[in-house]
CSV table of C-alpha atoms in Angstrom, one decimal:
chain,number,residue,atom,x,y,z
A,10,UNK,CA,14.5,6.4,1.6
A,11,UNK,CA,13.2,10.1,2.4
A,12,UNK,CA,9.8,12.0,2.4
A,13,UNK,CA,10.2,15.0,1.0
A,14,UNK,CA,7.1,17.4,0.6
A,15,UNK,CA,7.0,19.4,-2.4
A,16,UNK,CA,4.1,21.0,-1.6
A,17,UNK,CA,1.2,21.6,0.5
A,18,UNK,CA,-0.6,19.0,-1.4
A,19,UNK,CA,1.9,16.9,-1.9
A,20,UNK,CA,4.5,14.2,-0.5
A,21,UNK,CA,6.5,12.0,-2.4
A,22,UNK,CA,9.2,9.4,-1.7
A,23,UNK,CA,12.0,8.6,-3.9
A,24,UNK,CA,12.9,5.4,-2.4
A,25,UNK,CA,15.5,4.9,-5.3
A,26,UNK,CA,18.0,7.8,-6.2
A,27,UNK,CA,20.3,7.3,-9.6
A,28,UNK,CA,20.7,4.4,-8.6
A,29,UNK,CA,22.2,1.0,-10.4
A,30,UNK,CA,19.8,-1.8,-10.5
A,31,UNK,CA,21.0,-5.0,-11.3
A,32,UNK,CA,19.1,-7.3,-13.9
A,33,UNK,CA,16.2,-8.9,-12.1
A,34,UNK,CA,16.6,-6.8,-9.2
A,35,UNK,CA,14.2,-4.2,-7.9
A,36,UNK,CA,14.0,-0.8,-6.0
A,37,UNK,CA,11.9,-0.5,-2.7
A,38,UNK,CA,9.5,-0.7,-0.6
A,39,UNK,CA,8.8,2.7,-0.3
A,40,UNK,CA,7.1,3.7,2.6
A,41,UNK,CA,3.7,3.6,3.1
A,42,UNK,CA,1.7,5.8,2.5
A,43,UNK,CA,-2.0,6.9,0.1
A,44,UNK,CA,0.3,6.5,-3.0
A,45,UNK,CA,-1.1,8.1,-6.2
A,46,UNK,CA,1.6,7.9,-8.4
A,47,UNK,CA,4.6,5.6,-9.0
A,48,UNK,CA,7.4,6.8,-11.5
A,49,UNK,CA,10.5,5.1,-12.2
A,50,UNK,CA,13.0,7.3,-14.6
A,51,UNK,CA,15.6,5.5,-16.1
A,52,UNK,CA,17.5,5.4,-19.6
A,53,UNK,CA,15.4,4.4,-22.8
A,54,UNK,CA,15.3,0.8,-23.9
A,55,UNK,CA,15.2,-1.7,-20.6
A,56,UNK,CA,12.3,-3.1,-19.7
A,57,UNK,CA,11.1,-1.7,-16.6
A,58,UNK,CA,8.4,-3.2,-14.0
A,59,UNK,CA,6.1,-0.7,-11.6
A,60,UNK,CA,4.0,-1.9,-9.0
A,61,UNK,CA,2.2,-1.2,-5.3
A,62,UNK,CA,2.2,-4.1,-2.4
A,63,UNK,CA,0.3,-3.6,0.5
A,64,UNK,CA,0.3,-5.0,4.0
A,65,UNK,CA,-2.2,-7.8,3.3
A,66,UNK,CA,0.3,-9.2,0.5
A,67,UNK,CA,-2.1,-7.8,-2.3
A,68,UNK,CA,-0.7,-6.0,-4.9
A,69,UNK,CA,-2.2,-3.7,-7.6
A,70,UNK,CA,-1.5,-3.7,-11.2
A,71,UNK,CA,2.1,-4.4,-12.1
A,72,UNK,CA,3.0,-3.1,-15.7
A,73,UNK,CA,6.0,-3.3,-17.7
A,74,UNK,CA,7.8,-1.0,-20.4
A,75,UNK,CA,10.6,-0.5,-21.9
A,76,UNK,CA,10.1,2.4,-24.3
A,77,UNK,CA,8.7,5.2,-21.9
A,78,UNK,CA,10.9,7.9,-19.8
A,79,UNK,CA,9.7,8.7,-17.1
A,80,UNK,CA,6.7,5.9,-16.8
A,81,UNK,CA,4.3,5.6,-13.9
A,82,UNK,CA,1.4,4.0,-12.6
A,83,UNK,CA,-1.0,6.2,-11.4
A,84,UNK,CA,-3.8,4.8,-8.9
A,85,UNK,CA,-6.8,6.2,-8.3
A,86,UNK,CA,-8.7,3.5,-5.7
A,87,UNK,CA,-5.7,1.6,-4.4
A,88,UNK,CA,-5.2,2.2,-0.7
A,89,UNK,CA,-2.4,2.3,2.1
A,90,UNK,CA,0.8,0.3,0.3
A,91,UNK,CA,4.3,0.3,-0.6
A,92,UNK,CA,6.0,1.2,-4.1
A,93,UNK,CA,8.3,-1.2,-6.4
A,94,UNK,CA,10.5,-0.4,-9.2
A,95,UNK,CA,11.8,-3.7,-11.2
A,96,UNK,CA,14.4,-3.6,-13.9
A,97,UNK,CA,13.3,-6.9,-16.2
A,98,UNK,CA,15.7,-6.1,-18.7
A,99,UNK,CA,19.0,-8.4,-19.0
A,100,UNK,CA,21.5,-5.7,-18.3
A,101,UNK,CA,22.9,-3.8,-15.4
A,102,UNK,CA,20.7,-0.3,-15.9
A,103,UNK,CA,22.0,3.3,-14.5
A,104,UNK,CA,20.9,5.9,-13.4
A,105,UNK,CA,17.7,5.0,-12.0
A,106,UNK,CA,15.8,6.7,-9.6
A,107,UNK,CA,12.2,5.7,-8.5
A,108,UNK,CA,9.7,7.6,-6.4
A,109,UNK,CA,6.0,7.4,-5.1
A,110,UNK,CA,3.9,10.5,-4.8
A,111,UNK,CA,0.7,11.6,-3.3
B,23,UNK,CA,8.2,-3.0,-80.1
B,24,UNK,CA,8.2,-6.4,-79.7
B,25,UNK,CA,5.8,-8.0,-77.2
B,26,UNK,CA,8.1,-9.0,-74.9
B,27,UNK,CA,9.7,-5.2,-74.7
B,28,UNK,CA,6.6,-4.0,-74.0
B,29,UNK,CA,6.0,-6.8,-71.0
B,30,UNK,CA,9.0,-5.6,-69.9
B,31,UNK,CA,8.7,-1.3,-69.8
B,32,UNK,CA,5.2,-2.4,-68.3
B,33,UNK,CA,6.9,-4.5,-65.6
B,34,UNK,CA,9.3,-2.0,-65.1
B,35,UNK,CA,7.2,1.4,-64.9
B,36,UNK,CA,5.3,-1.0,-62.5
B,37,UNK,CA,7.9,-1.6,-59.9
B,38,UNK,CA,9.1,2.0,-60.4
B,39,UNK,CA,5.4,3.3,-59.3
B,40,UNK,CA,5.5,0.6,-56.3
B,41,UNK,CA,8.7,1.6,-55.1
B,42,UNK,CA,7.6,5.4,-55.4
B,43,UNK,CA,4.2,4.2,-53.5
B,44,UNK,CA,6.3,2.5,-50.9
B,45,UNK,CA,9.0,5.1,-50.2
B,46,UNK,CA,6.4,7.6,-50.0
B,47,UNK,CA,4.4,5.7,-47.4
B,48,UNK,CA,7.5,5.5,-45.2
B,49,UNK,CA,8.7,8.8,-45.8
B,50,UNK,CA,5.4,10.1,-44.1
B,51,UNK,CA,2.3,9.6,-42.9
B,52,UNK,CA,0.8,13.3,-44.1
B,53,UNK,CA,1.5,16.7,-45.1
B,54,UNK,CA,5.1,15.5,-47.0
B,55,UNK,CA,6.8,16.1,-43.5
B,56,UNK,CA,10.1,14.4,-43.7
B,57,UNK,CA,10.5,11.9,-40.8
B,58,UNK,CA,11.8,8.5,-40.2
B,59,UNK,CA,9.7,5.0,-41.2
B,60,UNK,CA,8.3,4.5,-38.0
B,61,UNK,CA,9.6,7.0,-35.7
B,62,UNK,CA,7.7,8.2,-32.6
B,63,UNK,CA,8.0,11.2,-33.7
B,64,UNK,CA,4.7,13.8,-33.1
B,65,UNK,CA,4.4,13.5,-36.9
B,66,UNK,CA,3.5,10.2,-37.2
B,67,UNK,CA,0.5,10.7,-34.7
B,68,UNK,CA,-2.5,12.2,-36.1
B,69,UNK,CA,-4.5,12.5,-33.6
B,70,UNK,CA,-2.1,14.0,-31.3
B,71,UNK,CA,-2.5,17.1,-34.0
B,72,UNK,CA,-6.5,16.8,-34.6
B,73,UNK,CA,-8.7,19.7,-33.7
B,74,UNK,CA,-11.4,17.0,-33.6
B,75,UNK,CA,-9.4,15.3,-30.8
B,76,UNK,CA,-8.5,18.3,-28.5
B,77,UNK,CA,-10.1,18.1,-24.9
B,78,UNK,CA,-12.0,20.7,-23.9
B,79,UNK,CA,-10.7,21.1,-20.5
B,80,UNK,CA,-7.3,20.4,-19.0
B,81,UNK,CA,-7.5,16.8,-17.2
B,82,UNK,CA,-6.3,16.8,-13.7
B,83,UNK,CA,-4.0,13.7,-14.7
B,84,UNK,CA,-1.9,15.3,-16.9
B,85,UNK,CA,-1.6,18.5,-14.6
B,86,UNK,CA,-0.3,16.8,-11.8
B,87,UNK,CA,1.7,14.1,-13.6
B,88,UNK,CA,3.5,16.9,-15.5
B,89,UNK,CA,4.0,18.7,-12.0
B,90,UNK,CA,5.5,15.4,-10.9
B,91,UNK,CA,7.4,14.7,-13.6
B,92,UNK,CA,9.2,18.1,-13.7
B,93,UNK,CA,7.6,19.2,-16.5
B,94,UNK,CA,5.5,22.4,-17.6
B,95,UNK,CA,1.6,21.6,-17.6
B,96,UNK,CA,-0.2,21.6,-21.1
B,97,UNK,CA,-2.3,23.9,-21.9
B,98,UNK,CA,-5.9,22.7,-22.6
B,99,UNK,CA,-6.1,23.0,-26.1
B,100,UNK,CA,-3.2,21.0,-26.3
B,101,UNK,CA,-4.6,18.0,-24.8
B,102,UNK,CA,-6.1,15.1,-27.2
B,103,UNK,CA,-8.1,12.8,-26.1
B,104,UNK,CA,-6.9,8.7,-28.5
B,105,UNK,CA,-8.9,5.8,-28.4
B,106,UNK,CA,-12.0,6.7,-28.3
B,107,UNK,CA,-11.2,8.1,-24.5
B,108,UNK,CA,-9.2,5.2,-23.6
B,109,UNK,CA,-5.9,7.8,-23.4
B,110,UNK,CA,-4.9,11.3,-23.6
B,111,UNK,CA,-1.7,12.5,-25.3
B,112,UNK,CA,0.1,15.8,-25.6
B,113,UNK,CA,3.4,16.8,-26.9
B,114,UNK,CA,5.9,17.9,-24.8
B,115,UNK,CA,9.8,18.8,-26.1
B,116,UNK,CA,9.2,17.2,-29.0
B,117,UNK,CA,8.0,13.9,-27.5
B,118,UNK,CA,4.3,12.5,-27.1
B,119,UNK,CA,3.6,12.4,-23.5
B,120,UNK,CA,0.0,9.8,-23.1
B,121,UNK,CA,-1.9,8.9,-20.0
B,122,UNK,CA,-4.5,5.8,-19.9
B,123,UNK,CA,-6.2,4.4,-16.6
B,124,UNK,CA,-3.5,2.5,-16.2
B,125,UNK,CA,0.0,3.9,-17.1
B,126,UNK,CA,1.5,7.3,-18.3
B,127,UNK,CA,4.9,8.3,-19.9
B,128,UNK,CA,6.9,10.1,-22.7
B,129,UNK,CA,7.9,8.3,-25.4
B,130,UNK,CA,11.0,8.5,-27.5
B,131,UNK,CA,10.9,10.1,-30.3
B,132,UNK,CA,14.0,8.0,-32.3
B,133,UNK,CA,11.9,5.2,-31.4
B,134,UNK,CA,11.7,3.1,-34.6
B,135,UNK,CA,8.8,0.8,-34.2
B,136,UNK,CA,5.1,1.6,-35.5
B,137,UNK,CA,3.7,1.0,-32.3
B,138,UNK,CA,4.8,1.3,-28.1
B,139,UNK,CA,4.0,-1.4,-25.6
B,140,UNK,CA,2.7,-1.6,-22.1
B,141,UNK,CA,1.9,-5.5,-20.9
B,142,UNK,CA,0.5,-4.9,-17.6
B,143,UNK,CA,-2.8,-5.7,-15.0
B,144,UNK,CA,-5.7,-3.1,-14.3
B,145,UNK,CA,-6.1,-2.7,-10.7
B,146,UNK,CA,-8.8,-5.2,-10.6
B,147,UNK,CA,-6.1,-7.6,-12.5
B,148,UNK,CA,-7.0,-7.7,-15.2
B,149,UNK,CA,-4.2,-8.6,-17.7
B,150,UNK,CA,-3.8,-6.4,-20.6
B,151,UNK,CA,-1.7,-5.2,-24.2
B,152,UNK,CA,-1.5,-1.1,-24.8
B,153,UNK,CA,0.1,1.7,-26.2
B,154,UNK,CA,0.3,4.1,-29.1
B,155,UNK,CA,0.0,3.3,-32.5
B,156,UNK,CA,1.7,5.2,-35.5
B,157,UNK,CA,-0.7,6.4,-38.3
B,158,UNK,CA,-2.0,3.3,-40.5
B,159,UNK,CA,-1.5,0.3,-38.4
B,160,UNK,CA,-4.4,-1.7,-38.6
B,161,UNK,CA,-4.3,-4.8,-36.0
B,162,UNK,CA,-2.1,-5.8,-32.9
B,163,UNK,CA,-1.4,-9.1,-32.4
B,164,UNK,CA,-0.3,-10.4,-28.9
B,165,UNK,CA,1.0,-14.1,-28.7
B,166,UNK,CA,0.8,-15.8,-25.5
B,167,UNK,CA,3.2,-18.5,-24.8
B,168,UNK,CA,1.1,-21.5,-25.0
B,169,UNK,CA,-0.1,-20.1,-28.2
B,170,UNK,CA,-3.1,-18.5,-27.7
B,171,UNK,CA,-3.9,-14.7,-29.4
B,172,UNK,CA,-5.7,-11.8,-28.9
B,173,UNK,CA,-6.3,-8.8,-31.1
B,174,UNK,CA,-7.0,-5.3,-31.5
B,175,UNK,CA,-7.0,-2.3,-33.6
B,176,UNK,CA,-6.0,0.5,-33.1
B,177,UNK,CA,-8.5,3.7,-32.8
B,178,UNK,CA,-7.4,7.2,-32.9
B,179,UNK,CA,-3.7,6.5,-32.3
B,180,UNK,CA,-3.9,4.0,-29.5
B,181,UNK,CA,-4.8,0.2,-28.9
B,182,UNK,CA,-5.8,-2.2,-25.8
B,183,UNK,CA,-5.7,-5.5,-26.0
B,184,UNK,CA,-7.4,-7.3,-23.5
B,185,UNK,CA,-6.0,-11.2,-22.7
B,186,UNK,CA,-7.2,-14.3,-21.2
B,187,UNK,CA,-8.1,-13.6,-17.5
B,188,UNK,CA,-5.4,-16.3,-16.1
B,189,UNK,CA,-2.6,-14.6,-18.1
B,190,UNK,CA,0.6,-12.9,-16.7
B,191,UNK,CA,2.6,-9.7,-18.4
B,192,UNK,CA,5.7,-12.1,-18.5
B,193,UNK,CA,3.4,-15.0,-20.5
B,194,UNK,CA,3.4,-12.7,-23.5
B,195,UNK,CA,5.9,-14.1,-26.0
B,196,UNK,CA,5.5,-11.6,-28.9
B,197,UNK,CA,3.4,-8.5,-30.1
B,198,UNK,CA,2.9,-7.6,-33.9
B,199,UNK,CA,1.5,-4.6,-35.3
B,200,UNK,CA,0.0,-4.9,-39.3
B,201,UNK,CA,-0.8,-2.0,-41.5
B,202,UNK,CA,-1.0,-2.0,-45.8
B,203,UNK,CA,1.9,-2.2,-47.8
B,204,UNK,CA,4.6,-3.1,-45.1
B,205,UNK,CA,6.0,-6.2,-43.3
B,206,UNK,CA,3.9,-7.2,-40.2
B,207,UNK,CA,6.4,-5.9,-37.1
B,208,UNK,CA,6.3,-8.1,-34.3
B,209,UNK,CA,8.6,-7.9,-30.9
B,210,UNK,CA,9.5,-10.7,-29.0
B,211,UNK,CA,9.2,-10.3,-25.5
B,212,UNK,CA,11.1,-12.2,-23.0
B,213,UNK,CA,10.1,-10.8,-19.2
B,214,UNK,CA,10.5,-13.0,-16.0
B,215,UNK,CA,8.3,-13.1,-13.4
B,216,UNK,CA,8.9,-11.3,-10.0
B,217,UNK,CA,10.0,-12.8,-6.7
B,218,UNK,CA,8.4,-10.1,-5.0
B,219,UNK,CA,4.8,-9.9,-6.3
B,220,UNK,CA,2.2,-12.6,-4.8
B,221,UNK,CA,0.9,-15.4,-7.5
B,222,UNK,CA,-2.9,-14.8,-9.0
């Protein structure tokens, strides 16, 4: 896991990097941060999870695709929390690579 | 001519003008464009095209998700706003980029299905169906596992389905999208449940 900042604006964490996600298995926790975004990019066709988990075990809005590249979840009121990426398909899925931005 | 001959040529030029009616209906949604039956292609999304839809300014969303994403920002103009304001859309490579309150992506444009799905929670959790719909489909069906239903249509390109408060994303067992003249489409959907997200 790294911060990188892209900008002056703007920090981002890719806290999964082409990586290969087992069924079932998930990316992350990113680091914490005032996320804005959450992306996962990964090949067409598996059903993918995105969600945010903060430090009071609440979590905000986890949605799943399988027909979208990239897909993310932006956030506009959610506060101080982690990033997850999910594959929820039934294969092993490569590359993926997740990231959380401000 | 018998009777019968004639019952037949009527029967025949019949299934001749269906078939023509049908093949036309897949072949394209407008303008005679030659695309696939119920590709993702920008094509097949009206709105995505309409000058009625456009937005007059650029939202800030789709500026700093295409900066994220890698991508070059849309102009203004090229911005449409589907479902009566429930999403935006632009094209981008060929492929129709959308944003709602909830998710944002690119679609495929090979996809070959007449509508795209997101099963998901708002950040309030509330448990929801969305996604773009191809030109004519009328109603989307989601099927919970214990049965029950809910139903939308689509407006403008793009439905939301809202379900039963104590649903989950992974208690959806099947969506189906309806339009004229064609088999209903339905997905199964088969997600499990996370280990690492809290219960409701």
């Amino acid at each position: 896991m790294g911060l990188l900042a892209p900008g002056a604006n703007a920090t981002l964490d890719k806290y999964l990097n082409t990586a290969t996600l087992n069924s079932g298995a998930h990316g992350g926790p990113s680091s914490s941060n005032y996320w804005a975004e959450n992306t996962v990019w990964r090949p067409i066709g598996y059903w993918f999870e995105l969600w945010y988990h903060n430090s009071s075990n609440s979590y905000a809005g986890i949605n799943s695709n399988s027909s979208m590249n990239p897909y993310s979840l932006p956030r506009h009121v959610w506060g101080y929390s982690q990033g997850y990426c999910r594959n929820n398909s039934v294969f092993t899925v490569s590359p993926v690579t997740c990231q959380v931005s401000t | 001519m018998n009777v019968r001959r004639k019952v037949m040529i009527l029967a025949t030029s019949a299934a001749a003008v269906a078939g023509v009616a049908a093949a036309l209906f897949f072949a394209s949604s407008r303008g005679g464009a030659s695309v696939a039956p119920y590709s993702f292609a920008p094509a097949h999304f009206a709105a995505v095209e309409a000058p009625a839809t456009r937005v007059a300014t650029l939202p800030p969303v789709v500026a700093k998700l295409s900066t994220s994403w890698g991508m070059d920002v849309p102009a203004a103009n090229a911005v449409h706003r589907l479902g009566n304001g429930a999403a935006v859309a632009w094209v981008h490579a060929g492929r129709v980029c959308w944003a709602s309150s909830n998710v944002a992506g690119c679609t495929d444009p090979a996809r070959q299905a007449p509508i795209g799905i997101v099963l998901g929670e708002t950040e309030q959790g509330q448990p929801y169906v969305e996604g773009l719909a191809v030109d004519g489909v009328r109603t989307v069906t989601i099927t919970l596992r214990d049965g029950r239903t809910a139903s939308a249509s689509p407006a403008a390109n793009f439905y939301h389905v809202v379900l039963p408060s104590d649903a989950r994303p992974w208690n959806v067992a099947s969506v189906a999208a309806t339009y004229p003249g064609a088999p209903t489409y339905r997905q199964s959907i088969s997600l499990t449940a996370p280990d690492a997200v809290p219960t409701k």
